[in-house]
PDB file of C-alpha atoms in Angstrom:
ATOM      1  CA  MET A   3      60.898 109.257   2.404  1.00  0.00           C
ATOM      2  CA  SER A   4      58.980 107.034   4.748  1.00  0.00           C
ATOM      3  CA  ILE A   5      55.932 109.303   4.322  1.00  0.00           C
ATOM      4  CA  GLU A   6      56.142 108.875   0.575  1.00  0.00           C
ATOM      5  CA  LEU A   7      56.595 105.105   0.992  1.00  0.00           C
ATOM      6  CA  ASP A   8      53.586 104.940   3.345  1.00  0.00           C
ATOM      7  CA  ALA A   9      51.509 106.929   0.852  1.00  0.00           C
ATOM      8  CA  LEU A  10      52.547 104.634  -2.003  1.00  0.00           C
ATOM      9  CA  GLN A  11      51.757 101.541   0.067  1.00  0.00           C
ATOM     10  CA  ARG A  12      48.285 102.916   0.874  1.00  0.00           C
ATOM     11  CA  ARG A  13      47.678 103.664  -2.805  1.00  0.00           C
ATOM     12  CA  VAL A  14      48.835 100.169  -3.810  1.00  0.00           C
ATOM     13  CA  LEU A  15      46.534  98.677  -1.137  1.00  0.00           C
ATOM     14  CA  VAL A  16      43.583 100.735  -2.439  1.00  0.00           C
ATOM     15  CA  LEU A  17      44.415  99.708  -6.011  1.00  0.00           C
ATOM     16  CA  GLU A  18      44.635  96.023  -4.965  1.00  0.00           C
ATOM     17  CA  ARG A  19      41.255  96.205  -3.218  1.00  0.00           C
ATOM     18  CA  THR A  20      39.727  98.024  -6.192  1.00  0.00           C
ATOM     19  CA  LEU A  21      41.157  95.407  -8.570  1.00  0.00           C
ATOM     20  CA  ILE A  22      39.755  92.568  -6.419  1.00  0.00           C
ATOM     21  CA  LEU A  23      36.369  94.301  -6.356  1.00  0.00           C
ATOM     22  CA  VAL A  24      36.420  94.826 -10.170  1.00  0.00           C
ATOM     23  CA  VAL A  25      37.399  91.164 -10.761  1.00  0.00           C
ATOM     24  CA  ALA A  26      34.707  89.936  -8.351  1.00  0.00           C
ATOM     25  CA  CYS A  27      32.058  92.111 -10.014  1.00  0.00           C
ATOM     26  CA  SER A  28      33.189  90.971 -13.473  1.00  0.00           C
ATOM     27  CA  VAL A  29      32.966  87.318 -12.433  1.00  0.00           C
ATOM     28  CA  ALA A  30      29.513  87.892 -10.936  1.00  0.00           C
ATOM     29  CA  VAL A  31      28.282  89.645 -14.106  1.00  0.00           C
ATOM     30  CA  ALA A  32      29.758  86.913 -16.326  1.00  0.00           C
ATOM     31  CA  PHE A  33      28.187  84.189 -14.150  1.00  0.00           C
ATOM     32  CA  HIS A  34      24.825  85.960 -14.316  1.00  0.00           C
ATOM     33  CA  MET A  35      25.103  86.273 -18.108  1.00  0.00           C
ATOM     34  CA  VAL A  36      25.943  82.566 -18.479  1.00  0.00           C
ATOM     35  CA  LEU A  37      22.989  81.547 -16.297  1.00  0.00           C
ATOM     36  CA  SER A  38      20.635  83.841 -18.183  1.00  0.00           C
ATOM     37  CA  ALA A  39      21.831  82.573 -21.554  1.00  0.00           C
ATOM     38  CA  ARG A  40      21.535  78.982 -20.339  1.00  0.00           C
ATOM     39  CA  ARG A  41      17.936  79.571 -19.238  1.00  0.00           C
ATOM     40  CA  GLU A  42      17.138  81.098 -22.644  1.00  0.00           C
ATOM     41  CA  VAL A  43      18.783  78.186 -24.494  1.00  0.00           C
ATOM     42  CA  ARG A  44      16.911  75.678 -22.310  1.00  0.00           C
ATOM     43  CA  ALA A  45      13.623  77.493 -22.964  1.00  0.00           C
ATOM     44  CA  ALA A  46      14.355  77.613 -26.699  1.00  0.00           C
ATOM     45  CA  ALA A  47      15.307  73.898 -26.701  1.00  0.00           C
ATOM     46  CA  GLN A  48      11.941  72.929 -25.171  1.00  0.00           C
ATOM     47  CA  PRO A  49       9.314  74.570 -27.315  1.00  0.00           C
ATOM     48  CA  ASP A  50       5.648  74.028 -26.538  1.00  0.00           C
ATOM     49  CA  THR A  51       5.035  72.897 -30.119  1.00  0.00           C
ATOM     50  CA  LEU A  52       7.342  71.294 -32.659  1.00  0.00           C
ATOM     51  CA  ILE A  53       6.005  71.064 -36.221  1.00  0.00           C
ATOM     52  CA  VAL A  54       7.830  68.737 -38.606  1.00  0.00           C
ATOM     53  CA  LYS A  55       6.872  66.385 -41.442  1.00  0.00           C
ATOM     54  CA  ARG A  56       9.383  63.725 -40.424  1.00  0.00           C
ATOM     55  CA  LEU A  57      11.261  62.838 -37.264  1.00  0.00           C
ATOM     56  CA  ALA A  58      13.818  60.023 -37.255  1.00  0.00           C
ATOM     57  CA  ILE A  59      15.428  58.485 -34.167  1.00  0.00           C
ATOM     58  CA  VAL A  60      18.747  56.778 -34.939  1.00  0.00           C
ATOM     59  CA  ASP A  61      20.920  54.409 -32.913  1.00  0.00           C
ATOM     60  CA  GLU A  62      24.623  54.844 -32.191  1.00  0.00           C
ATOM     61  CA  LYS A  63      25.465  53.485 -35.675  1.00  0.00           C
ATOM     62  CA  GLY A  64      23.170  55.982 -37.403  1.00  0.00           C
ATOM     63  CA  THR A  65      20.535  53.343 -38.284  1.00  0.00           C
ATOM     64  CA  GLU A  66      16.995  54.688 -38.171  1.00  0.00           C
ATOM     65  CA  ARG A  67      15.113  52.859 -35.399  1.00  0.00           C
ATOM     66  CA  VAL A  68      11.928  54.967 -35.122  1.00  0.00           C
ATOM     67  CA  VAL A  69      10.366  57.220 -37.752  1.00  0.00           C
ATOM     68  CA  ILE A  70       7.389  59.482 -37.192  1.00  0.00           C
ATOM     69  CA  ALA A  71       6.238  60.932 -40.484  1.00  0.00           C
ATOM     70  CA  ALA A  72       3.339  62.167 -42.588  1.00  0.00           C
ATOM     71  CA  PRO A  73       3.455  60.478 -45.052  1.00  0.00           C
ATOM     72  CA  LEU A  74       5.564  57.469 -44.082  1.00  0.00           C
ATOM     73  CA  PRO A  75       8.338  56.180 -46.351  1.00  0.00           C
ATOM     74  CA  ASP A  76       7.976  52.842 -48.146  1.00  0.00           C
ATOM     75  CA  PRO A  77       9.020  49.888 -45.943  1.00  0.00           C
ATOM     76  CA  ILE A  78      12.439  48.251 -45.925  1.00  0.00           C
ATOM     77  CA  VAL A  79      12.178  44.435 -45.921  1.00  0.00           C
ATOM     78  CA  MET A  80      15.301  42.279 -45.920  1.00  0.00           C
ATOM     79  CA  GLY A  81      17.384  45.374 -46.606  1.00  0.00           C
ATOM     80  CA  LYS A  82      15.396  46.444 -49.690  1.00  0.00           C
ATOM     81  CA  ARG A  83      12.829  49.214 -50.032  1.00  0.00           C
ATOM     82  CA  VAL A  84       9.497  47.848 -51.286  1.00  0.00           C
ATOM     83  CA  LYS A  85       6.219  49.540 -52.194  1.00  0.00           C
ATOM     84  CA  ARG A  86       3.834  50.234 -49.285  1.00  0.00           C
ATOM     85  CA  ASP A  87       0.278  48.906 -49.798  1.00  0.00           C
ATOM     86  CA  GLY A  88      -1.039  52.456 -49.603  1.00  0.00           C
ATOM     87  CA  PRO A  89      -0.089  55.861 -48.245  1.00  0.00           C
ATOM     88  CA  ALA A  90      -0.055  56.125 -44.454  1.00  0.00           C
ATOM     89  CA  SER A  91       1.138  58.413 -41.690  1.00  0.00           C
ATOM     90  CA  GLY A  92       2.261  57.554 -38.170  1.00  0.00           C
ATOM     91  CA  ILE A  93       5.083  55.790 -36.324  1.00  0.00           C
ATOM     92  CA  LEU A  94       7.335  53.013 -37.663  1.00  0.00           C
ATOM     93  CA  ILE A  95       9.830  50.884 -35.749  1.00  0.00           C
ATOM     94  CA  TYR A  96      12.936  49.313 -37.287  1.00  0.00           C
ATOM     95  CA  ASP A  97      15.339  46.570 -36.200  1.00  0.00           C
ATOM     96  CA  PRO A  98      19.117  47.118 -35.915  1.00  0.00           C
ATOM     97  CA  LYS A  99      19.501  46.040 -39.569  1.00  0.00           C
ATOM     98  CA  GLY A 100      17.182  48.871 -40.684  1.00  0.00           C
ATOM     99  CA  ASN A 101      14.240  46.612 -41.598  1.00  0.00           C
ATOM    100  CA  GLU A 102      10.734  47.846 -40.790  1.00  0.00           C
ATOM    101  CA  ARG A 103       9.361  45.733 -37.923  1.00  0.00           C
ATOM    102  CA  GLY A 104       6.002  47.354 -37.315  1.00  0.00           C
ATOM    103  CA  GLY A 105       4.080  50.512 -36.865  1.00  0.00           C
ATOM    104  CA  TYR A 106       1.125  52.406 -35.541  1.00  0.00           C
ATOM    105  CA  VAL A 107      -0.338  54.234 -38.510  1.00  0.00           C
ATOM    106  CA  THR A 108      -3.410  55.778 -40.035  1.00  0.00           C
ATOM    107  CA  SER A 109      -4.295  55.127 -43.643  1.00  0.00           C
ATOM    108  CA  ASP A 110      -4.148  58.192 -45.881  1.00  0.00           C
ATOM    109  CA  THR A 111      -6.659  56.605 -48.282  1.00  0.00           C
ATOM    110  CA  GLN A 112     -10.442  56.924 -48.194  1.00  0.00           C
ATOM    111  CA  ASP A 113     -10.862  54.041 -45.704  1.00  0.00           C
ATOM    112  CA  LEU A 114      -9.252  56.163 -42.931  1.00  0.00           C
ATOM    113  CA  ALA A 115      -8.279  53.024 -41.004  1.00  0.00           C
ATOM    114  CA  ALA A 116      -5.961  52.950 -38.005  1.00  0.00           C
ATOM    115  CA  LEU A 117      -3.516  50.036 -37.978  1.00  0.00           C
ATOM    116  CA  LEU A 118      -1.150  48.437 -35.513  1.00  0.00           C
ATOM    117  CA  THR A 119       1.278  46.118 -37.283  1.00  0.00           C
ATOM    118  CA  LEU A 120       4.150  43.894 -36.198  1.00  0.00           C
ATOM    119  CA  ASP A 121       6.502  42.415 -38.789  1.00  0.00           C
ATOM    120  CA  SER A 122       8.966  39.545 -38.943  1.00  0.00           C
ATOM    121  CA  GLU A 123      12.104  40.109 -40.966  1.00  0.00           C
ATOM    122  CA  HIS A 124      10.187  38.832 -44.023  1.00  0.00           C
ATOM    123  CA  GLY A 125       6.866  40.642 -43.765  1.00  0.00           C
ATOM    124  CA  GLN A 126       3.803  41.526 -41.728  1.00  0.00           C
ATOM    125  CA  VAL A 127       2.727  38.839 -39.205  1.00  0.00           C
ATOM    126  CA  PHE A 128       0.278  40.736 -37.004  1.00  0.00           C
ATOM    127  CA  THR A 129      -2.214  43.358 -38.074  1.00  0.00           C
ATOM    128  CA  ALA A 130      -4.935  45.024 -36.038  1.00  0.00           C
ATOM    129  CA  TYR A 131      -7.106  47.096 -38.374  1.00  0.00           C
ATOM    130  CA  ALA A 132      -9.599  49.534 -36.871  1.00  0.00           C
ATOM    131  CA  ASN A 133     -12.243  50.655 -39.340  1.00  0.00           C
ATOM    132  CA  ALA A 134     -13.136  54.320 -39.477  1.00  0.00           C
ATOM    133  CA  GLU A 135     -16.850  53.690 -38.923  1.00  0.00           C
ATOM    134  CA  SER A 136     -17.045  50.695 -36.586  1.00  0.00           C
ATOM    135  CA  GLY A 137     -15.459  47.356 -35.868  1.00  0.00           C
ATOM    136  CA  ALA A 138     -11.985  45.961 -36.233  1.00  0.00           C
ATOM    137  CA  THR A 139     -10.187  43.058 -37.865  1.00  0.00           C
ATOM    138  CA  VAL A 140      -7.125  41.200 -36.557  1.00  0.00           C
ATOM    139  CA  TRP A 141      -4.856  38.960 -38.652  1.00  0.00           C
ATOM    140  CA  VAL A 142      -2.077  36.768 -37.266  1.00  0.00           C
ATOM    141  CA  THR A 143      -0.085  35.261 -40.142  1.00  0.00           C
ATOM    142  CA  ASN A 144       3.162  33.516 -41.020  1.00  0.00           C
ATOM    143  CA  GLU A 145       5.411  33.260 -44.070  1.00  0.00           C
ATOM    144  CA  GLU A 146       3.635  30.026 -45.125  1.00  0.00           C
ATOM    145  CA  ASN A 147       0.444  32.010 -45.931  1.00  0.00           C
ATOM    146  CA  ASP A 148      -1.317  30.566 -42.878  1.00  0.00           C
ATOM    147  CA  ALA A 149      -3.453  32.885 -40.785  1.00  0.00           C
ATOM    148  CA  VAL A 150      -6.057  33.225 -38.116  1.00  0.00           C
ATOM    149  CA  ALA A 151      -8.314  36.210 -38.633  1.00  0.00           C
ATOM    150  CA  PHE A 152     -11.299  37.561 -36.775  1.00  0.00           C
ATOM    151  CA  SER A 153     -13.410  40.608 -37.285  1.00  0.00           C
ATOM    152  CA  THR A 154     -16.247  42.614 -35.804  1.00  0.00           C
ATOM    153  CA  ASN A 155     -16.757  44.731 -38.939  1.00  0.00           C
ATOM    154  CA  LYS A 156     -20.401  44.400 -40.086  1.00  0.00           C
ATOM    155  CA  GLN A 157     -20.717  41.000 -38.325  1.00  0.00           C
ATOM    156  CA  PRO A 158     -18.489  38.803 -36.157  1.00  0.00           C
ATOM    157  CA  VAL A 159     -16.353  36.482 -38.322  1.00  0.00           C
ATOM    158  CA  LEU A 160     -13.628  33.938 -37.512  1.00  0.00           C
ATOM    159  CA  GLU A 161     -11.406  32.419 -40.224  1.00  0.00           C
ATOM    160  CA  ILE A 162      -8.530  29.962 -40.312  1.00  0.00           C
ATOM    161  CA  ILE A 163      -6.477  30.089 -43.495  1.00  0.00           C
ATOM    162  CA  GLN A 164      -3.889  27.577 -44.681  1.00  0.00           C
ATOM    163  CA  ASN A 165      -1.784  28.223 -47.767  1.00  0.00           C
ATOM    164  CA  LYS A 166      -4.030  31.161 -48.746  1.00  0.00           C
ATOM    165  CA  LYS A 167      -7.208  29.021 -48.582  1.00  0.00           C
ATOM    166  CA  VAL A 168      -9.951  29.422 -45.995  1.00  0.00           C
ATOM    167  CA  VAL A 169     -10.254  26.044 -44.202  1.00  0.00           C
ATOM    168  CA  TYR A 170     -12.561  27.190 -41.413  1.00  0.00           C
ATOM    169  CA  LYS A 171     -15.022  30.051 -41.227  1.00  0.00           C
ATOM    170  CA  ARG A 172     -17.773  31.016 -38.791  1.00  0.00           C
ATOM    171  CA  PRO A 173     -20.361  31.946 -39.853  1.00  0.00           C
ATOM    172  CA  PRO A 174     -19.760  29.915 -43.035  1.00  0.00           C
ATOM    173  CA  ASN A 175     -21.627  32.369 -45.290  1.00  0.00           C
ATOM    174  CA  ALA A 176     -19.713  35.486 -44.138  1.00  0.00           C
ATOM    175  CA  ALA A 177     -17.592  37.408 -46.628  1.00  0.00           C
ATOM    176  CA  ASP A 178     -13.889  36.465 -46.646  1.00  0.00           C
ATOM    177  CA  LEU A 179     -11.639  38.653 -44.524  1.00  0.00           C
ATOM    178  CA  LYS A 180      -9.038  40.305 -46.710  1.00  0.00           C
TER     179      LYS A 180
END
């Protein structure tokens, strides 16, 4: 009986070692599969090119804070959507209340201008307007319709505006900056 017991013990030992080897191989294969799948997911998650018409970045409350789009949506001012001066494409920034606070855009109209704007909660207060052909114009304004504007488009011009009226202009015969 001891021979049979010894033979059974050897068979159990061989089975235990085989089981350990099978489990170890299974774990290694599973680990390899997970790593391979992870590499494929990572590669798929980082494409060389991403083509979209609109990309919105939201904060933890779901409020849009940055929008990249072609064309851009109409602006939100004081919580209300208002009509944009003209179609544009580019990047907009928003405050935590969801109001548009500026952007870096290109005009989709015939003037093909590039603009950098910064807005207060009530409206645009800084605009840098790069003409398609040559020159640029910069306006710094407030809600009282006061502004300082200067331009290099066609000729150098400097204007000071109070309550929508030009009170200082150099050269005096230059066209008004609009």
